Amino acid sequence: MENLSSLSLTQALDLLKKGEISSVELTRAFLQRIDTYNSRLHAYLTLTPDLALQQAEAADRVWKKWREDQSTPLPALLGLPLAVKDVLAVKDIRCTCGSLILENFVPPYTATAVERLLAAGVVVLGKTNTDEFAMGSSTENSAYGPTRNPWDTDRVPGGSSGGSAAAVAARLAPAALGTDTGGSVRQPASFCGVTGLKPTYGRVSRYGLVAYGSSLDSVGAFGHTAEDVALLLNVMAGFDPRDATSMDVPVPDLKLNAAADLKGLRVGVPKEYFIKGIQAEVENSVRQAVEQLKALGAEVFEVSLPHTEYALPVYYLIAPAEASANLARYDGIRFGLRESADALWDIYRGSRGAGFGPEVKRRIMLGTYALSAGYYDAYYGQAQKVRTLIKRDFIEAFKQVDVIAAPVAPSTAFRFGDHSEDPLAMYLEDVFTLPANLGGVPGLTFPVGFDSQGLPVGMQLMGPHFGEATLLQTAHVYQQATDWHKRSAM
């Protein structure tokens, strides 16, 4: 069969079940495409072709046994290739976090989310590029060079999970894992024209995820469709005693109904998300997508999230403060880069000075300042109080509606260097995604159009805590009625 790399995760699984393709054939198709295009896009930092083919061969043996005796339960994702963002630990595979300070770090353990996917039979193609320690909105902050957007290689793929989003968009993987602290799954999904899910905080274990902002980090997923990411969430989600923030909440079986409509669904459109300065084509595409939801049976209401305007300053106090504490462990003593010196202070200064890039240093300094004596209450303490108000906004809104529909970013993908000299302009790229992280609610991004330059436009749906099933079903119905998600970048 030709064009195996054009298959979505769901399509590939269907063909594997029918015996029309093998996992080895599928894996080889993606490895060949990676070999052709990764040098141009730089989506992957580390490739694992030998491991992938070993895993694919093992999967095919299980498929063979299953066809002989179908009474044996089959792993849910048997033989499906997957890319993993390089902030998630996979045992014996290099994990750099896009930073020189971890250039040669090889973890002795595997993140829970990846562990569960491996148990379900996935094949790991490699580790994808990321802004250093997931701090960025463009993947320009990677110490190993930027990832390029497959739709226009002069533009960014978004960040920090830009490598994963670009890999799926360019069909260098049928699906990929990402992480979302302030929009790092949803924004690159929008820029690259794929579907991306940030689950509820605590829905997917953070064990084995290298921490950036511990109260904000979520492990998410990219695919071509809502059905693809539902397959991954089905396996990853669930309580993990190794993560103190993991929530012991039942996980519904996310089987999406293609024949359903949206009758009875209440969609809220927040007035605070359509602000001055938003690209007209982005606003038009999102509003047209809302009209499509209405045509499919949904009821549309205007809602208000009044504290949205404070999300940006609140996030950039809380996240850097947590980063300052989390990144204190990178001191040149126990693991990672070490610059030799006679005095302990000089080891610290040399190792951290050489190992961290400018954006990571900026956020560490911001966070350390916010936590310092005399400023903690005025900055970090106040930010946490306003965060509570943002969370309450969502809780109140979801008493009126089932989902909230909004833009993902103020614009489509921007050119490399556009915001390099202005960190605040870069931070403003996350203005529509930050509130969901501060409120801990789930968010799903999927393509809803293109601008006049042929760049994808995404829309995000946000739902109440642990409301992923409704988001995924809504997007699935939308994707049955539209073809934006079927358009190919390369």
Short mmCIF file of C-alpha atoms in Angstrom, two decimals:
data_model
loop_
_atom_site.label_atom_id
_atom_site.label_comp_id
_atom_site.label_asym_id
_atom_site.label_seq_id
_atom_site.Cartn_x
_atom_site.Cartn_y
_atom_site.Cartn_z
CA MET A 1 0.00 0.00 0.00
CA GLU A 2 1.32 3.44 -0.96
CA ASN A 3 1.39 6.61 1.16
CA LEU A 4 1.29 4.86 4.53
CA SER A 5 2.64 8.03 6.10
CA SER A 6 -0.56 9.87 5.06
CA LEU A 7 -2.65 7.72 7.40
CA SER A 8 -4.07 9.15 10.59
CA LEU A 9 -3.61 7.18 13.79
CA THR A 10 -7.18 5.90 13.62
CA GLN A 11 -6.90 4.88 9.96
CA ALA A 12 -3.61 3.08 10.59
CA LEU A 13 -5.08 1.14 13.52
CA ASP A 14 -8.03 0.06 11.37
CA LEU A 15 -5.72 -1.26 8.63
CA LEU A 16 -3.54 -3.06 11.17
CA LYS A 17 -6.62 -4.78 12.58
CA LYS A 18 -7.69 -5.86 9.09
CA GLY A 19 -4.22 -7.22 8.39
CA GLU A 20 -3.85 -4.98 5.33
CA ILE A 21 -0.60 -3.47 6.60
CA SER A 22 2.04 -4.46 9.15
CA SER A 23 3.55 -2.35 11.89
CA VAL A 24 6.98 -2.77 10.30
CA GLU A 25 5.70 -1.41 6.96
CA LEU A 26 4.02 1.49 8.72
CA THR A 27 7.07 2.30 10.83
CA ARG A 28 9.42 2.11 7.84
CA ALA A 29 7.18 4.53 5.93
CA PHE A 30 7.48 7.13 8.69
CA LEU A 31 11.21 6.55 9.16
CA GLN A 32 11.76 7.05 5.42
CA ARG A 33 9.77 10.27 5.48
CA ILE A 34 11.73 11.46 8.52
CA ASP A 35 14.94 10.69 6.63
CA THR A 36 13.70 12.83 3.72
CA TYR A 37 12.29 15.85 5.55
CA ASN A 38 13.67 16.12 9.09
CA SER A 39 16.87 17.86 7.99
CA ARG A 40 14.68 20.60 6.51
CA LEU A 41 12.21 20.90 9.39
CA HIS A 42 14.29 19.84 12.42
CA ALA A 43 11.22 18.37 14.12
CA TYR A 44 13.20 15.60 15.86
CA LEU A 45 16.21 15.98 18.15
CA THR A 46 16.83 12.26 18.71
CA LEU A 47 15.75 9.42 16.41
CA THR A 48 15.37 5.80 17.52
CA PRO A 49 14.99 3.81 14.27
CA ASP A 50 16.48 0.56 15.58
CA LEU A 51 14.27 0.58 18.67
CA ALA A 52 11.22 1.50 16.58
CA LEU A 53 11.73 -1.40 14.18
CA GLN A 54 12.29 -3.81 17.10
CA GLN A 55 9.04 -2.63 18.69
CA ALA A 56 7.23 -2.89 15.34
CA GLU A 57 8.46 -6.44 14.80
CA ALA A 58 7.32 -7.39 18.30
CA ALA A 59 3.92 -5.80 17.59
CA ASP A 60 3.54 -7.78 14.37
CA ARG A 61 4.22 -11.01 16.26
CA VAL A 62 1.40 -10.13 18.68
CA TRP A 63 -0.91 -9.30 15.76
CA LYS A 64 -0.10 -12.68 14.21
CA LYS A 65 -0.95 -14.54 17.43
CA TRP A 66 -4.16 -12.53 17.83
CA ARG A 67 -5.35 -13.46 14.36
CA GLU A 68 -4.83 -17.11 15.27
CA ASP A 69 -6.62 -16.76 18.61
CA GLN A 70 -8.77 -13.65 19.09
CA SER A 71 -9.74 -14.60 22.63
CA THR A 72 -6.57 -12.88 23.89
CA PRO A 73 -7.07 -9.17 24.69
CA LEU A 74 -5.16 -6.96 22.29
CA PRO A 75 -3.15 -3.89 23.41
CA ALA A 76 -5.13 -0.79 22.42
CA LEU A 77 -2.51 0.91 20.22
CA LEU A 78 -0.53 -2.11 19.02
CA GLY A 79 2.05 -1.23 16.38
CA LEU A 80 1.23 2.47 16.01
CA PRO A 81 4.22 4.85 15.64
CA LEU A 82 4.47 7.85 17.96
CA ALA A 83 6.80 10.80 18.54
CA VAL A 84 7.56 12.02 22.09
CA LYS A 85 8.37 15.60 23.08
CA ASP A 86 11.87 15.81 24.50
CA VAL A 87 10.78 16.87 27.98
CA LEU A 88 9.24 13.46 28.73
CA ALA A 89 11.60 10.79 30.02
CA VAL A 90 11.94 7.54 28.11
CA LYS A 91 14.35 5.08 29.70
CA ASP A 92 17.71 4.81 27.93
CA ILE A 93 16.83 7.50 25.35
CA ARG A 94 18.53 10.89 25.59
CA CYS A 95 16.31 13.61 27.10
CA THR A 96 17.69 17.12 26.50
CA CYS A 97 14.65 19.36 27.16
CA GLY A 98 16.09 21.48 24.34
CA SER A 99 18.87 22.60 26.70
CA LEU A 100 22.65 22.31 26.70
CA ILE A 101 22.56 21.62 30.44
CA LEU A 102 20.98 18.21 29.70
CA GLU A 103 22.75 17.54 26.39
CA ASN A 104 23.91 14.06 27.41
CA PHE A 105 21.29 13.16 30.02
CA VAL A 106 19.86 9.64 29.60
CA PRO A 107 17.04 8.96 32.10
CA PRO A 108 16.94 5.64 33.97
CA TYR A 109 13.11 5.65 34.03
CA THR A 110 10.11 6.32 31.77
CA ALA A 111 7.34 8.90 32.23
CA THR A 112 4.01 7.37 33.23
CA ALA A 113 2.20 8.68 30.14
CA VAL A 114 4.82 7.09 27.86
CA GLU A 115 4.96 3.94 29.98
CA ARG A 116 1.21 3.43 29.53
CA LEU A 117 1.45 4.02 25.79
CA LEU A 118 4.31 1.54 25.49
CA ALA A 119 2.23 -1.02 27.39
CA ALA A 120 -0.54 -0.36 24.85
CA GLY A 121 1.86 -1.26 22.03
CA VAL A 122 3.10 2.04 20.55
CA VAL A 123 6.33 2.30 18.57
CA VAL A 124 8.60 5.22 19.54
CA LEU A 125 10.08 6.99 16.51
CA GLY A 126 12.10 9.52 18.50
CA LYS A 127 12.13 12.65 20.65
CA THR A 128 10.92 15.97 19.24
CA ASN A 129 12.34 19.47 19.47
CA THR A 130 11.11 21.95 22.07
CA ASP A 131 11.78 25.41 23.41
CA GLU A 132 14.34 25.01 26.18
CA PHE A 133 12.59 23.50 29.22
CA ALA A 134 9.31 24.19 27.38
CA MET A 135 9.76 27.95 27.85
CA GLY A 136 8.65 29.60 24.65
CA SER A 137 5.99 30.09 22.01
CA SER A 138 7.95 29.45 18.83
CA THR A 139 10.54 26.65 19.35
CA GLU A 140 13.17 29.29 18.58
CA ASN A 141 14.53 28.88 22.13
CA SER A 142 15.83 25.35 21.59
CA ALA A 143 19.58 25.13 22.16
CA TYR A 144 19.72 22.80 19.14
CA GLY A 145 18.15 25.14 16.62
CA PRO A 146 14.54 25.95 15.70
CA THR A 147 11.90 23.73 14.16
CA ARG A 148 10.34 25.04 10.94
CA ASN A 149 6.64 25.18 10.13
CA PRO A 150 5.80 22.65 7.38
CA TRP A 151 3.29 25.09 5.84
CA ASP A 152 5.96 27.77 5.41
CA THR A 153 9.52 27.01 6.47
CA ASP A 154 10.24 30.72 7.01
CA ARG A 155 7.74 30.68 9.89
CA VAL A 156 7.68 29.22 13.38
CA PRO A 157 5.65 26.10 14.20
CA GLY A 158 4.60 27.55 17.56
CA GLY A 159 5.89 26.40 20.88
CA SER A 160 6.96 24.98 23.07
CA SER A 161 5.83 21.66 21.50
CA GLY A 162 6.73 22.87 18.00
CA GLY A 163 8.67 19.74 17.10
CA SER A 164 5.72 17.46 17.86
CA ALA A 165 3.22 19.66 16.01
CA ALA A 166 5.47 19.97 12.96
CA ALA A 167 6.15 16.21 12.95
CA VAL A 168 2.43 15.43 12.78
CA ALA A 169 1.69 18.20 10.25
CA ALA A 170 4.52 17.04 7.94
CA ARG A 171 3.48 13.40 8.46
CA LEU A 172 6.76 12.45 10.11
CA ALA A 173 4.57 10.76 12.74
CA PRO A 174 0.85 9.97 12.83
CA ALA A 175 0.64 11.37 16.36
CA ALA A 176 2.88 12.85 19.03
CA LEU A 177 3.02 13.75 22.69
CA GLY A 178 3.42 17.34 23.83
CA THR A 179 3.12 19.31 27.03
CA ASP A 180 1.06 22.42 27.74
CA THR A 181 1.97 24.86 30.54
CA GLY A 182 0.55 28.01 28.98
CA GLY A 183 -0.60 26.89 25.53
CA SER A 184 2.30 24.73 24.37
CA VAL A 185 0.08 22.08 22.75
CA ARG A 186 -2.79 24.25 21.56
CA GLN A 187 -0.83 27.11 19.97
CA PRO A 188 1.51 24.92 17.86
CA ALA A 189 -1.46 22.73 16.89
CA SER A 190 -3.12 25.89 15.57
CA PHE A 191 0.00 27.13 13.75
CA CYS A 192 0.60 23.72 12.16
CA GLY A 193 -2.99 22.81 11.29
CA VAL A 194 -3.35 19.71 13.47
CA THR A 195 -5.51 18.68 16.43
CA GLY A 196 -4.04 19.12 19.91
CA LEU A 197 -5.40 18.37 23.39
CA LYS A 198 -4.45 19.81 26.77
CA PRO A 199 -6.24 17.64 29.35
CA THR A 200 -7.54 18.80 32.72
CA TYR A 201 -4.72 19.40 35.19
CA GLY A 202 -4.28 16.11 37.05
CA ARG A 203 -5.97 13.95 34.38
CA VAL A 204 -2.63 12.65 32.99
CA SER A 205 0.28 11.91 35.31
CA ARG A 206 3.20 14.34 35.32
CA TYR A 207 5.61 11.69 36.63
CA GLY A 208 8.62 11.65 34.32
CA LEU A 209 7.83 15.05 32.83
CA VAL A 210 10.73 17.43 33.43
CA ALA A 211 8.99 20.19 35.37
CA TYR A 212 8.64 23.79 34.23
CA GLY A 213 5.65 25.12 36.20
CA SER A 214 4.44 22.31 38.42
CA SER A 215 0.96 23.70 39.07
CA LEU A 216 0.40 24.35 35.35
CA ASP A 217 2.11 21.55 33.38
CA SER A 218 -0.11 19.08 31.51
CA VAL A 219 0.88 16.18 29.26
CA GLY A 220 -1.12 16.38 26.02
CA ALA A 221 -1.28 14.91 22.54
CA PHE A 222 -1.31 15.79 18.84
CA GLY A 223 -3.05 13.96 16.01
CA HIS A 224 -4.81 14.72 12.77
CA THR A 225 -8.26 14.31 14.30
CA ALA A 226 -10.12 14.44 17.59
CA GLU A 227 -10.47 10.67 17.25
CA ASP A 228 -6.68 10.32 17.17
CA VAL A 229 -6.07 12.25 20.38
CA ALA A 230 -8.99 10.44 22.06
CA LEU A 231 -7.18 7.14 21.39
CA LEU A 232 -4.08 8.45 23.15
CA LEU A 233 -5.93 10.03 26.06
CA ASN A 234 -7.84 6.80 26.65
CA VAL A 235 -4.52 5.11 27.40
CA MET A 236 -2.60 7.93 29.14
CA ALA A 237 -5.29 9.20 31.50
CA GLY A 238 -5.89 7.93 35.00
CA PHE A 239 -4.63 8.09 38.55
CA ASP A 240 -0.92 7.60 39.27
CA PRO A 241 0.29 7.39 42.89
CA ARG A 242 3.75 8.55 41.75
CA ASP A 243 2.33 12.01 40.98
CA ALA A 244 1.02 13.90 44.00
CA THR A 245 -1.16 16.08 41.74
CA SER A 246 -2.74 13.15 39.87
CA MET A 247 -6.52 13.09 40.34
CA ASP A 248 -8.28 9.84 41.22
CA VAL A 249 -11.24 10.52 38.93
CA PRO A 250 -12.86 7.86 36.68
CA VAL A 251 -11.83 8.08 33.02
CA PRO A 252 -14.73 7.53 30.60
CA ASP A 253 -14.18 5.32 27.55
CA LEU A 254 -13.72 7.95 24.86
CA LYS A 255 -15.48 6.27 21.95
CA LEU A 256 -16.58 9.07 19.66
CA ASN A 257 -19.84 8.84 17.71
CA ALA A 258 -19.50 9.89 14.07
CA ALA A 259 -23.26 9.78 13.53
CA ALA A 260 -24.08 12.21 16.34
CA ASP A 261 -25.12 15.82 15.99
CA LEU A 262 -24.73 18.68 18.44
CA LYS A 263 -28.37 19.17 19.43
CA GLY A 264 -28.61 20.44 22.97
CA LEU A 265 -24.95 21.46 23.16
CA ARG A 266 -24.52 24.95 24.63
CA VAL A 267 -21.51 26.78 23.18
CA GLY A 268 -20.24 29.91 24.89
CA VAL A 269 -18.30 32.60 23.02
CA PRO A 270 -16.32 34.81 25.43
CA LYS A 271 -16.32 38.48 24.47
CA GLU A 272 -12.92 38.98 26.14
CA TYR A 273 -11.22 36.73 23.55
CA PHE A 274 -12.04 38.90 20.53
CA ILE A 275 -9.73 41.78 21.27
CA LYS A 276 -8.29 44.70 19.37
CA GLY A 277 -5.29 43.60 17.32
CA ILE A 278 -6.47 40.08 16.52
CA GLN A 279 -5.83 39.14 12.89
CA ALA A 280 -9.11 39.60 10.99
CA GLU A 281 -8.79 36.24 9.20
CA VAL A 282 -8.34 34.46 12.54
CA GLU A 283 -11.47 36.05 14.00
CA ASN A 284 -13.48 35.35 10.84
CA SER A 285 -12.46 31.69 10.70
CA VAL A 286 -13.30 31.13 14.36
CA ARG A 287 -16.68 32.86 14.05
CA GLN A 288 -17.47 30.80 10.94
CA ALA A 289 -16.56 27.63 12.85
CA VAL A 290 -18.94 28.66 15.63
CA GLU A 291 -21.65 29.12 12.99
CA GLN A 292 -20.86 25.61 11.72
CA LEU A 293 -21.36 24.25 15.25
CA LYS A 294 -24.68 26.08 15.31
CA ALA A 295 -25.66 24.52 11.97
CA LEU A 296 -24.88 21.12 13.46
CA GLY A 297 -27.42 21.73 16.22
CA ALA A 298 -25.55 23.62 18.93
CA GLU A 299 -26.93 26.67 20.71
CA VAL A 300 -24.55 29.63 20.90
CA PHE A 301 -24.41 32.16 23.75
CA GLU A 302 -22.13 35.06 24.61
CA VAL A 303 -20.37 34.50 27.93
CA SER A 304 -18.00 36.58 29.99
CA LEU A 305 -14.70 35.59 31.59
CA PRO A 306 -14.06 38.96 33.23
CA HIS A 307 -10.62 38.31 34.67
CA THR A 308 -9.11 37.16 31.35
CA GLU A 309 -7.12 40.40 31.02
CA TYR A 310 -5.10 39.49 34.12
CA ALA A 311 -4.10 36.02 32.88
CA LEU A 312 -0.90 37.17 31.17
CA PRO A 313 0.68 39.00 34.15
CA VAL A 314 -0.55 36.32 36.57
CA TYR A 315 0.99 33.54 34.47
CA TYR A 316 4.30 35.35 34.09
CA LEU A 317 4.59 35.63 37.85
CA ILE A 318 3.48 32.11 38.78
CA ALA A 319 5.19 30.11 36.03
CA PRO A 320 8.63 31.74 36.38
CA ALA A 321 8.42 31.45 40.17
CA GLU A 322 7.81 27.72 39.88
CA ALA A 323 10.51 27.46 37.20
CA SER A 324 12.98 29.20 39.49
CA ALA A 325 12.38 26.55 42.15
CA ASN A 326 12.27 23.61 39.72
CA LEU A 327 15.42 24.55 37.84
CA ALA A 328 17.47 25.06 41.00
CA ARG A 329 18.34 21.34 40.81
CA TYR A 330 20.46 21.95 37.69
CA ASP A 331 23.58 22.94 39.58
CA GLY A 332 26.37 20.95 37.90
CA ILE A 333 26.66 18.59 40.86
CA ARG A 334 24.38 15.58 40.44
CA PHE A 335 23.63 15.32 36.71
CA GLY A 336 23.81 17.32 33.51
CA LEU A 337 26.48 19.77 32.37
CA ARG A 338 29.25 20.51 34.85
CA GLU A 339 31.78 23.31 34.48
CA SER A 340 34.77 22.53 36.68
CA ALA A 341 35.99 25.09 39.19
CA ASP A 342 37.75 25.23 42.57
CA ALA A 343 34.88 26.86 44.48
CA LEU A 344 31.34 25.48 44.76
CA TRP A 345 29.80 28.84 43.82
CA ASP A 346 31.91 28.94 40.65
CA ILE A 347 30.70 25.45 39.68
CA TYR A 348 27.11 26.64 40.07
CA ARG A 349 27.70 29.86 38.17
CA GLY A 350 29.72 28.24 35.40
CA SER A 351 27.38 25.28 34.87
CA ARG A 352 24.16 27.29 34.91
CA GLY A 353 25.69 30.15 32.94
CA ALA A 354 26.88 27.86 30.15
CA GLY A 355 23.97 25.42 30.26
CA PHE A 356 20.92 27.70 30.27
CA GLY A 357 19.85 29.86 27.34
CA PRO A 358 18.72 33.50 27.59
CA GLU A 359 14.96 32.86 27.87
CA VAL A 360 15.41 30.31 30.66
CA LYS A 361 17.73 32.72 32.50
CA ARG A 362 15.17 35.51 32.07
CA ARG A 363 12.38 33.42 33.58
CA ILE A 364 14.55 32.17 36.44
CA MET A 365 15.41 35.77 37.33
CA LEU A 366 11.78 36.89 37.07
CA GLY A 367 10.69 34.01 39.28
CA THR A 368 13.44 34.45 41.83
CA TYR A 369 12.56 38.13 42.14
CA ALA A 370 8.85 37.35 42.59
CA LEU A 371 9.68 34.90 45.39
CA SER A 372 12.26 37.04 47.14
CA ALA A 373 11.83 38.46 50.63
CA GLY A 374 9.71 41.58 50.61
CA TYR A 375 8.15 40.84 47.23
CA TYR A 376 6.53 37.41 47.72
CA ASP A 377 3.21 38.75 49.01
CA ALA A 378 3.10 41.66 46.59
CA TYR A 379 3.76 39.57 43.49
CA TYR A 380 3.48 35.78 43.81
CA GLY A 381 0.89 35.91 46.60
CA GLN A 382 -1.31 38.40 44.74
CA ALA A 383 -0.97 36.43 41.50
CA GLN A 384 -2.29 33.30 43.21
CA LYS A 385 -5.34 35.22 44.45
CA VAL A 386 -6.13 36.50 40.97
CA ARG A 387 -5.60 32.98 39.63
CA THR A 388 -8.44 31.87 41.87
CA LEU A 389 -10.67 34.51 40.30
CA ILE A 390 -9.78 33.25 36.80
CA LYS A 391 -10.67 29.71 37.84
CA ARG A 392 -13.98 30.93 39.27
CA ASP A 393 -14.75 32.65 35.95
CA PHE A 394 -14.61 29.27 34.24
CA ILE A 395 -16.68 27.55 36.92
CA GLU A 396 -19.41 30.21 36.62
CA ALA A 397 -19.36 30.14 32.82
CA PHE A 398 -19.77 26.36 32.74
CA LYS A 399 -22.95 26.68 34.76
CA GLN A 400 -24.39 28.35 31.63
CA VAL A 401 -22.67 26.50 28.76
CA ASP A 402 -21.10 23.11 28.03
CA VAL A 403 -18.07 24.31 26.08
CA ILE A 404 -16.38 27.63 25.35
CA ALA A 405 -15.18 28.37 21.80
CA ALA A 406 -12.40 30.90 21.23
CA PRO A 407 -9.35 31.76 19.11
CA VAL A 408 -6.08 30.03 20.00
CA ALA A 409 -3.68 32.86 19.13
CA PRO A 410 -4.07 36.45 17.92
CA SER A 411 -2.49 35.57 14.56
CA THR A 412 -1.39 32.73 12.34
CA ALA A 413 2.24 31.57 12.42
CA PHE A 414 4.71 34.46 12.47
CA ARG A 415 8.11 34.66 10.82
CA PHE A 416 11.34 33.68 12.54
CA GLY A 417 12.79 36.61 14.43
CA ASP A 418 9.59 38.68 14.48
CA HIS A 419 9.50 38.74 18.28
CA SER A 420 13.14 37.96 19.07
CA GLU A 421 13.93 41.44 20.36
CA ASP A 422 10.66 41.86 22.26
CA PRO A 423 9.92 39.18 24.87
CA LEU A 424 6.60 40.81 25.78
CA ALA A 425 5.37 40.52 22.18
CA MET A 426 6.26 36.82 22.31
CA TYR A 427 4.42 36.40 25.61
CA LEU A 428 1.32 38.01 24.09
CA GLU A 429 1.12 35.08 21.66
CA ASP A 430 -0.23 33.05 24.61
CA VAL A 431 -2.90 35.53 25.68
CA PHE A 432 -5.81 33.22 24.68
CA THR A 433 -4.32 29.96 25.97
CA LEU A 434 -2.98 30.94 29.41
CA PRO A 435 -6.37 31.16 31.18
CA ALA A 436 -7.14 27.45 30.71
CA ASN A 437 -3.87 26.50 32.41
CA LEU A 438 -4.46 28.90 35.28
CA GLY A 439 -7.97 27.49 35.69
CA GLY A 440 -6.86 23.88 35.22
CA VAL A 441 -9.56 23.24 32.59
CA PRO A 442 -9.11 21.13 29.42
CA GLY A 443 -8.62 22.68 25.99
CA LEU A 444 -8.74 21.21 22.50
CA THR A 445 -7.48 22.92 19.34
CA PHE A 446 -8.36 21.89 15.79
CA PRO A 447 -8.08 23.52 12.34
CA VAL A 448 -11.01 25.67 11.17
CA GLY A 449 -9.59 27.53 8.16
CA PHE A 450 -6.64 29.20 6.46
CA ASP A 451 -5.56 32.79 6.03
CA SER A 452 -4.80 34.47 2.69
CA GLN A 453 -1.19 33.24 2.87
CA GLY A 454 -2.28 29.62 3.18
CA LEU A 455 -1.46 29.36 6.89
CA PRO A 456 -3.73 27.31 9.17
CA VAL A 457 -6.13 28.87 11.67
CA GLY A 458 -7.15 26.88 14.75
CA MET A 459 -10.02 27.23 17.19
CA GLN A 460 -9.95 26.06 20.78
CA LEU A 461 -12.75 24.54 22.76
CA MET A 462 -12.47 24.69 26.55
CA GLY A 463 -14.60 22.62 28.90
CA PRO A 464 -15.26 22.10 32.59
CA HIS A 465 -12.81 20.11 34.67
CA PHE A 466 -12.62 16.51 33.37
CA GLY A 467 -14.88 17.44 30.45
CA GLU A 468 -12.57 16.12 27.71
CA ALA A 469 -15.22 13.75 26.33
CA THR A 470 -17.52 16.63 25.37
CA LEU A 471 -14.69 18.60 23.74
CA LEU A 472 -13.56 15.61 21.71
CA GLN A 473 -17.07 14.64 20.64
CA THR A 474 -17.84 18.22 19.59
CA ALA A 475 -14.68 18.45 17.50
CA HIS A 476 -15.33 14.99 16.04
CA VAL A 477 -18.77 16.02 14.82
CA TYR A 478 -17.30 19.23 13.38
CA GLN A 479 -14.57 17.25 11.60
CA GLN A 480 -17.15 14.91 10.04
CA ALA A 481 -18.78 17.98 8.45
CA THR A 482 -15.59 19.80 7.35
CA ASP A 483 -12.28 18.96 5.71
CA TRP A 484 -9.83 21.47 7.18
CA HIS A 485 -8.08 18.70 9.12
CA LYS A 486 -7.56 16.67 5.92
CA ARG A 487 -5.40 19.27 4.19
CA SER A 488 -1.75 18.39 4.06
CA ALA A 489 1.22 20.66 4.73
CA MET A 490 3.69 18.64 2.61
#
